[in-house]
């Protein structure tokens, strides 16, 4: 009689079934809440994408600490006359060809975006940039670090005009 009578086992099974139903209801409520959050996040993402697409300036975003380019808007591609270069690191910023006003080539770590990844807020500065069609034209670039709620550097963003 280690397991009790059939009646006692039936009561235990009924109690276990009620507990499982409660757990199932709690899981269903959590699933619904997660779906609502996911829907809200997707809507917010669409709003952000729409905003980036309609800005009158070029925007490029790089993650910290790698420097990997994670986003560039269509206006940036139009200004530079080439697709956004998806550099994987600051060292790969050498693919972006430009010159300081004094004629020195812009080194990978001198680009405003790279400087912002190092924590600097970079005021608007002029760069003679070699565009996708080979033309060399002045662009104005400003950049700043992006920090999370705790102040940790998570990314950098640059605007190009």
PDB file of N, CA, C and O in Angstrom, residues 35-88:
ATOM      1  N   UNK A  35       4.097  37.648 -27.105  1.00  0.00           N
ATOM      2  CA  UNK A  35       3.639  37.970 -28.461  1.00  0.00           C
ATOM      3  C   UNK A  35       3.294  39.448 -28.578  1.00  0.00           C
ATOM      4  O   UNK A  35       3.612  40.084 -29.581  1.00  0.00           O
ATOM      5  N   UNK A  36       2.668  40.016 -27.544  1.00  0.00           N
ATOM      6  CA  UNK A  36       2.320  41.438 -27.563  1.00  0.00           C
ATOM      7  C   UNK A  36       3.582  42.292 -27.576  1.00  0.00           C
ATOM      8  O   UNK A  36       3.672  43.282 -28.316  1.00  0.00           O
ATOM      9  N   UNK A  37       4.571  41.916 -26.766  1.00  0.00           N
ATOM     10  CA  UNK A  37       5.842  42.649 -26.758  1.00  0.00           C
ATOM     11  C   UNK A  37       6.556  42.544 -28.098  1.00  0.00           C
ATOM     12  O   UNK A  37       7.120  43.524 -28.588  1.00  0.00           O
ATOM     13  N   UNK A  38       6.533  41.364 -28.688  1.00  0.00           N
ATOM     14  CA  UNK A  38       7.172  41.165 -29.987  1.00  0.00           C
ATOM     15  C   UNK A  38       6.501  42.026 -31.049  1.00  0.00           C
ATOM     16  O   UNK A  38       7.170  42.675 -31.861  1.00  0.00           O
ATOM     17  N   UNK A  39       5.182  42.064 -31.037  1.00  0.00           N
ATOM     18  CA  UNK A  39       4.439  42.888 -31.997  1.00  0.00           C
ATOM     19  C   UNK A  39       4.780  44.363 -31.807  1.00  0.00           C
ATOM     20  O   UNK A  39       5.014  45.088 -32.779  1.00  0.00           O
ATOM     21  N   UNK A  40       4.841  44.816 -30.559  1.00  0.00           N
ATOM     22  CA  UNK A  40       5.177  46.213 -30.281  1.00  0.00           C
ATOM     23  C   UNK A  40       6.607  46.521 -30.723  1.00  0.00           C
ATOM     24  O   UNK A  40       6.878  47.580 -31.296  1.00  0.00           O
ATOM     25  N   UNK A  41       7.525  45.590 -30.477  1.00  0.00           N
ATOM     26  CA  UNK A  41       8.926  45.788 -30.878  1.00  0.00           C
ATOM     27  C   UNK A  41       9.044  45.862 -32.397  1.00  0.00           C
ATOM     28  O   UNK A  41       9.778  46.699 -32.925  1.00  0.00           O
ATOM     29  N   UNK A  42       8.330  45.005 -33.095  1.00  0.00           N
ATOM     30  CA  UNK A  42       8.363  45.025 -34.555  1.00  0.00           C
ATOM     31  C   UNK A  42       7.808  46.337 -35.095  1.00  0.00           C
ATOM     32  O   UNK A  42       8.343  46.899 -36.052  1.00  0.00           O
ATOM     33  N   UNK A  43       6.741  46.842 -34.480  1.00  0.00           N
ATOM     34  CA  UNK A  43       6.157  48.122 -34.908  1.00  0.00           C
ATOM     35  C   UNK A  43       7.149  49.257 -34.671  1.00  0.00           C
ATOM     36  O   UNK A  43       7.324  50.141 -35.519  1.00  0.00           O
ATOM     37  N   UNK A  44       7.818  49.236 -33.528  1.00  0.00           N
ATOM     38  CA  UNK A  44       8.817  50.263 -33.221  1.00  0.00           C
ATOM     39  C   UNK A  44       9.986  50.184 -34.200  1.00  0.00           C
ATOM     40  O   UNK A  44      10.501  51.208 -34.658  1.00  0.00           O
ATOM     41  N   UNK A  45      10.403  48.981 -34.549  1.00  0.00           N
ATOM     42  CA  UNK A  45      11.482  48.796 -35.524  1.00  0.00           C
ATOM     43  C   UNK A  45      11.081  49.371 -36.886  1.00  0.00           C
ATOM     44  O   UNK A  45      11.887  50.056 -37.539  1.00  0.00           O
ATOM     45  N   UNK A  46       9.847  49.116 -37.307  1.00  0.00           N
ATOM     46  CA  UNK A  46       9.373  49.664 -38.583  1.00  0.00           C
ATOM     47  C   UNK A  46       9.368  51.188 -38.553  1.00  0.00           C
ATOM     48  O   UNK A  46       9.738  51.843 -39.530  1.00  0.00           O
ATOM     49  N   UNK A  47       8.956  51.775 -37.417  1.00  0.00           N
ATOM     50  CA  UNK A  47       8.954  53.238 -37.295  1.00  0.00           C
ATOM     51  C   UNK A  47      10.380  53.785 -37.402  1.00  0.00           C
ATOM     52  O   UNK A  47      10.621  54.789 -38.074  1.00  0.00           O
ATOM     53  N   UNK A  48      11.321  53.128 -36.738  1.00  0.00           N
ATOM     54  CA  UNK A  48      12.711  53.561 -36.798  1.00  0.00           C
ATOM     55  C   UNK A  48      13.260  53.452 -38.221  1.00  0.00           C
ATOM     56  O   UNK A  48      13.935  54.364 -38.708  1.00  0.00           O
ATOM     57  N   UNK A  49      12.973  52.360 -38.899  1.00  0.00           N
ATOM     58  CA  UNK A  49      13.426  52.186 -40.285  1.00  0.00           C
ATOM     59  C   UNK A  49      12.838  53.273 -41.183  1.00  0.00           C
ATOM     60  O   UNK A  49      13.539  53.816 -42.047  1.00  0.00           O
ATOM     61  N   UNK A  50      11.571  53.597 -40.988  1.00  0.00           N
ATOM     62  CA  UNK A  50      10.927  54.653 -41.771  1.00  0.00           C
ATOM     63  C   UNK A  50      11.599  55.991 -41.508  1.00  0.00           C
ATOM     64  O   UNK A  50      11.880  56.756 -42.434  1.00  0.00           O
ATOM     65  N   UNK A  51      11.883  56.272 -40.249  1.00  0.00           N
ATOM     66  CA  UNK A  51      12.551  57.509 -39.882  1.00  0.00           C
ATOM     67  C   UNK A  51      13.927  57.598 -40.542  1.00  0.00           C
ATOM     68  O   UNK A  51      14.265  58.611 -41.159  1.00  0.00           O
ATOM     69  N   UNK A  52      14.738  56.529 -40.423  1.00  0.00           N
ATOM     70  CA  UNK A  52      16.070  56.530 -41.029  1.00  0.00           C
ATOM     71  C   UNK A  52      16.003  56.721 -42.535  1.00  0.00           C
ATOM     72  O   UNK A  52      16.832  57.416 -43.121  1.00  0.00           O
ATOM     73  N   UNK A  53      15.023  56.092 -43.163  1.00  0.00           N
ATOM     74  CA  UNK A  53      14.891  56.195 -44.617  1.00  0.00           C
ATOM     75  C   UNK A  53      14.534  57.609 -45.063  1.00  0.00           C
ATOM     76  O   UNK A  53      14.869  58.011 -46.176  1.00  0.00           O
ATOM     77  N   UNK A  54      13.870  58.378 -44.212  1.00  0.00           N
ATOM     78  CA  UNK A  54      13.389  59.698 -44.619  1.00  0.00           C
ATOM     79  C   UNK A  54      14.235  60.861 -44.106  1.00  0.00           C
ATOM     80  O   UNK A  54      13.957  62.010 -44.423  1.00  0.00           O
ATOM     81  N   UNK A  55      15.278  60.570 -43.340  1.00  0.00           N
ATOM     82  CA  UNK A  55      16.141  61.641 -42.858  1.00  0.00           C
ATOM     83  C   UNK A  55      16.820  62.339 -44.035  1.00  0.00           C
ATOM     84  O   UNK A  55      17.194  61.696 -45.011  1.00  0.00           O
ATOM     85  N   UNK A  56      17.008  63.661 -43.931  1.00  0.00           N
ATOM     86  CA  UNK A  56      17.656  64.388 -45.028  1.00  0.00           C
ATOM     87  C   UNK A  56      19.177  64.315 -45.000  1.00  0.00           C
ATOM     88  O   UNK A  56      19.842  65.007 -45.757  1.00  0.00           O
ATOM     89  N   UNK A  57      19.735  63.488 -44.122  1.00  0.00           N
ATOM     90  CA  UNK A  57      21.190  63.308 -44.017  1.00  0.00           C
ATOM     91  C   UNK A  57      21.508  61.822 -44.094  1.00  0.00           C
ATOM     92  O   UNK A  57      20.660  60.979 -43.806  1.00  0.00           O
ATOM     93  N   UNK A  58      22.743  61.521 -44.471  1.00  0.00           N
ATOM     94  CA  UNK A  58      23.193  60.140 -44.441  1.00  0.00           C
ATOM     95  C   UNK A  58      23.484  59.732 -43.008  1.00  0.00           C
ATOM     96  O   UNK A  58      23.979  60.538 -42.220  1.00  0.00           O
ATOM     97  N   UNK A  59      23.168  58.495 -42.672  1.00  0.00           N
ATOM     98  CA  UNK A  59      23.412  57.974 -41.329  1.00  0.00           C
ATOM     99  C   UNK A  59      24.112  56.632 -41.451  1.00  0.00           C
ATOM    100  O   UNK A  59      23.723  55.794 -42.265  1.00  0.00           O
ATOM    101  N   UNK A  60      25.152  56.449 -40.623  1.00  0.00           N
ATOM    102  CA  UNK A  60      25.849  55.169 -40.563  1.00  0.00           C
ATOM    103  C   UNK A  60      26.053  54.830 -39.090  1.00  0.00           C
ATOM    104  O   UNK A  60      26.385  55.701 -38.288  1.00  0.00           O
ATOM    105  N   UNK A  61      25.824  53.553 -38.747  1.00  0.00           N
ATOM    106  CA  UNK A  61      25.933  53.085 -37.368  1.00  0.00           C
ATOM    107  C   UNK A  61      26.913  51.917 -37.324  1.00  0.00           C
ATOM    108  O   UNK A  61      26.852  51.019 -38.163  1.00  0.00           O
ATOM    109  N   UNK A  62      27.801  51.961 -36.325  1.00  0.00           N
ATOM    110  CA  UNK A  62      28.766  50.876 -36.121  1.00  0.00           C
ATOM    111  C   UNK A  62      28.640  50.367 -34.693  1.00  0.00           C
ATOM    112  O   UNK A  62      28.412  51.148 -33.768  1.00  0.00           O
ATOM    113  N   UNK A  63      28.807  49.054 -34.534  1.00  0.00           N
ATOM    114  CA  UNK A  63      28.738  48.483 -33.191  1.00  0.00           C
ATOM    115  C   UNK A  63      30.077  48.640 -32.482  1.00  0.00           C
ATOM    116  O   UNK A  63      31.125  48.727 -33.123  1.00  0.00           O
ATOM    117  N   UNK A  64      30.004  48.706 -31.174  1.00  0.00           N
ATOM    118  CA  UNK A  64      31.197  48.774 -30.330  1.00  0.00           C
ATOM    119  C   UNK A  64      31.406  47.417 -29.692  1.00  0.00           C
ATOM    120  O   UNK A  64      30.438  46.775 -29.325  1.00  0.00           O
ATOM    121  N   UNK A  65      32.571  46.877 -29.552  1.00  0.00           N
ATOM    122  CA  UNK A  65      33.847  47.533 -29.837  1.00  0.00           C
ATOM    123  C   UNK A  65      34.404  47.241 -31.224  1.00  0.00           C
ATOM    124  O   UNK A  65      35.412  47.825 -31.614  1.00  0.00           O
ATOM    125  N   UNK A  66      33.779  46.359 -31.989  1.00  0.00           N
ATOM    126  CA  UNK A  66      34.391  45.896 -33.245  1.00  0.00           C
ATOM    127  C   UNK A  66      34.499  46.980 -34.305  1.00  0.00           C
ATOM    128  O   UNK A  66      35.429  46.979 -35.099  1.00  0.00           O
ATOM    129  N   UNK A  67      33.536  47.896 -34.334  1.00  0.00           N
ATOM    130  CA  UNK A  67      33.495  48.882 -35.405  1.00  0.00           C
ATOM    131  C   UNK A  67      32.726  48.397 -36.618  1.00  0.00           C
ATOM    132  O   UNK A  67      32.645  49.090 -37.631  1.00  0.00           O
ATOM    133  N   UNK A  68      32.152  47.197 -36.526  1.00  0.00           N
ATOM    134  CA  UNK A  68      31.398  46.642 -37.657  1.00  0.00           C
ATOM    135  C   UNK A  68      30.237  47.565 -38.011  1.00  0.00           C
ATOM    136  O   UNK A  68      29.464  47.974 -37.154  1.00  0.00           O
ATOM    137  N   UNK A  69      30.140  47.924 -39.297  1.00  0.00           N
ATOM    138  CA  UNK A  69      29.041  48.759 -39.777  1.00  0.00           C
ATOM    139  C   UNK A  69      27.775  47.901 -39.775  1.00  0.00           C
ATOM    140  O   UNK A  69      27.711  46.874 -40.452  1.00  0.00           O
ATOM    141  N   UNK A  70      26.777  48.325 -39.014  1.00  0.00           N
ATOM    142  CA  UNK A  70      25.553  47.543 -38.897  1.00  0.00           C
ATOM    143  C   UNK A  70      24.367  48.198 -39.593  1.00  0.00           C
ATOM    144  O   UNK A  70      23.357  47.538 -39.835  1.00  0.00           O
ATOM    145  N   UNK A  71      24.492  49.487 -39.942  1.00  0.00           N
ATOM    146  CA  UNK A  71      23.354  50.146 -40.584  1.00  0.00           C
ATOM    147  C   UNK A  71      23.838  51.386 -41.303  1.00  0.00           C
ATOM    148  O   UNK A  71      24.699  52.107 -40.820  1.00  0.00           O
ATOM    149  N   UNK A  72      23.288  51.613 -42.448  1.00  0.00           N
ATOM    150  CA  UNK A  72      23.482  52.855 -43.183  1.00  0.00           C
ATOM    151  C   UNK A  72      22.200  53.110 -43.952  1.00  0.00           C
ATOM    152  O   UNK A  72      21.589  52.172 -44.448  1.00  0.00           O
ATOM    153  N   UNK A  73      21.777  54.351 -44.020  1.00  0.00           N
ATOM    154  CA  UNK A  73      20.511  54.607 -44.706  1.00  0.00           C
ATOM    155  C   UNK A  73      20.728  54.882 -46.200  1.00  0.00           C
ATOM    156  O   UNK A  73      21.857  55.026 -46.676  1.00  0.00           O
ATOM    157  N   UNK A  74      19.617  54.932 -46.927  1.00  0.00           N
ATOM    158  CA  UNK A  74      19.674  55.141 -48.377  1.00  0.00           C
ATOM    159  C   UNK A  74      20.246  56.515 -48.725  1.00  0.00           C
ATOM    160  O   UNK A  74      20.909  56.676 -49.753  1.00  0.00           O
ATOM    161  N   UNK A  75      20.003  57.507 -47.881  1.00  0.00           N
ATOM    162  CA  UNK A  75      20.527  58.843 -48.145  1.00  0.00           C
ATOM    163  C   UNK A  75      22.054  58.823 -48.132  1.00  0.00           C
ATOM    164  O   UNK A  75      22.704  59.505 -48.925  1.00  0.00           O
ATOM    165  N   UNK A  76      22.653  58.032 -47.230  1.00  0.00           N
ATOM    166  CA  UNK A  76      24.112  57.904 -47.200  1.00  0.00           C
ATOM    167  C   UNK A  76      24.615  57.353 -48.532  1.00  0.00           C
ATOM    168  O   UNK A  76      25.564  57.884 -49.118  1.00  0.00           O
ATOM    169  N   UNK A  77      23.972  56.295 -49.012  1.00  0.00           N
ATOM    170  CA  UNK A  77      24.372  55.696 -50.291  1.00  0.00           C
ATOM    171  C   UNK A  77      24.234  56.712 -51.425  1.00  0.00           C
ATOM    172  O   UNK A  77      25.084  56.770 -52.327  1.00  0.00           O
ATOM    173  N   UNK A  78      23.192  57.546 -51.386  1.00  0.00           N
ATOM    174  CA  UNK A  78      23.002  58.555 -52.429  1.00  0.00           C
ATOM    175  C   UNK A  78      24.089  59.630 -52.357  1.00  0.00           C
ATOM    176  O   UNK A  78      24.629  60.048 -53.387  1.00  0.00           O
ATOM    177  N   UNK A  79      24.423  60.077 -51.161  1.00  0.00           N
ATOM    178  CA  UNK A  79      25.459  61.103 -50.995  1.00  0.00           C
ATOM    179  C   UNK A  79      26.812  60.580 -51.475  1.00  0.00           C
ATOM    180  O   UNK A  79      27.544  61.271 -52.187  1.00  0.00           O
ATOM    181  N   UNK A  80      27.141  59.339 -51.079  1.00  0.00           N
ATOM    182  CA  UNK A  80      28.451  58.773 -51.408  1.00  0.00           C
ATOM    183  C   UNK A  80      28.505  58.133 -52.788  1.00  0.00           C
ATOM    184  O   UNK A  80      29.583  57.773 -53.273  1.00  0.00           O
ATOM    185  N   UNK A  81      27.341  57.951 -53.388  1.00  0.00           N
ATOM    186  CA  UNK A  81      27.212  57.346 -54.721  1.00  0.00           C
ATOM    187  C   UNK A  81      27.771  55.932 -54.781  1.00  0.00           C
ATOM    188  O   UNK A  81      28.371  55.524 -55.782  1.00  0.00           O
ATOM    189  N   UNK A  82      27.625  55.214 -53.690  1.00  0.00           N
ATOM    190  CA  UNK A  82      27.933  53.783 -53.654  1.00  0.00           C
ATOM    191  C   UNK A  82      27.174  53.177 -52.474  1.00  0.00           C
ATOM    192  O   UNK A  82      26.783  53.896 -51.556  1.00  0.00           O
ATOM    193  N   UNK A  83      26.959  51.870 -52.507  1.00  0.00           N
ATOM    194  CA  UNK A  83      26.288  51.229 -51.366  1.00  0.00           C
ATOM    195  C   UNK A  83      27.094  51.421 -50.084  1.00  0.00           C
ATOM    196  O   UNK A  83      28.309  51.645 -50.132  1.00  0.00           O
ATOM    197  N   UNK A  84      26.409  51.325 -48.960  1.00  0.00           N
ATOM    198  CA  UNK A  84      27.095  51.418 -47.676  1.00  0.00           C
ATOM    199  C   UNK A  84      28.112  50.281 -47.604  1.00  0.00           C
ATOM    200  O   UNK A  84      27.777  49.116 -47.837  1.00  0.00           O
ATOM    201  N   UNK A  85      29.358  50.632 -47.313  1.00  0.00           N
ATOM    202  CA  UNK A  85      30.413  49.622 -47.187  1.00  0.00           C
ATOM    203  C   UNK A  85      30.259  48.942 -45.830  1.00  0.00           C
ATOM    204  O   UNK A  85      30.322  49.601 -44.797  1.00  0.00           O
ATOM    205  N   UNK A  86      30.065  47.660 -45.818  1.00  0.00           N
ATOM    206  CA  UNK A  86      29.820  46.902 -44.585  1.00  0.00           C
ATOM    207  C   UNK A  86      31.130  46.465 -43.940  1.00  0.00           C
ATOM    208  O   UNK A  86      31.397  45.276 -43.763  1.00  0.00           O
ATOM    209  N   UNK A  87      31.954  47.442 -43.594  1.00  0.00           N
ATOM    210  CA  UNK A  87      33.238  47.171 -42.939  1.00  0.00           C
ATOM    211  C   UNK A  87      32.997  46.346 -41.683  1.00  0.00           C
ATOM    212  O   UNK A  87      32.054  46.595 -40.941  1.00  0.00           O
ATOM    213  N   UNK A  88      33.860  45.371 -41.441  1.00  0.00           N
ATOM    214  CA  UNK A  88      33.726  44.495 -40.280  1.00  0.00           C
ATOM    215  C   UNK A  88      34.503  44.985 -39.072  1.00  0.00           C
ATOM    216  O   UNK A  88      34.324  44.470 -37.972  1.00  0.00           O
TER     217      UNK A  88
END
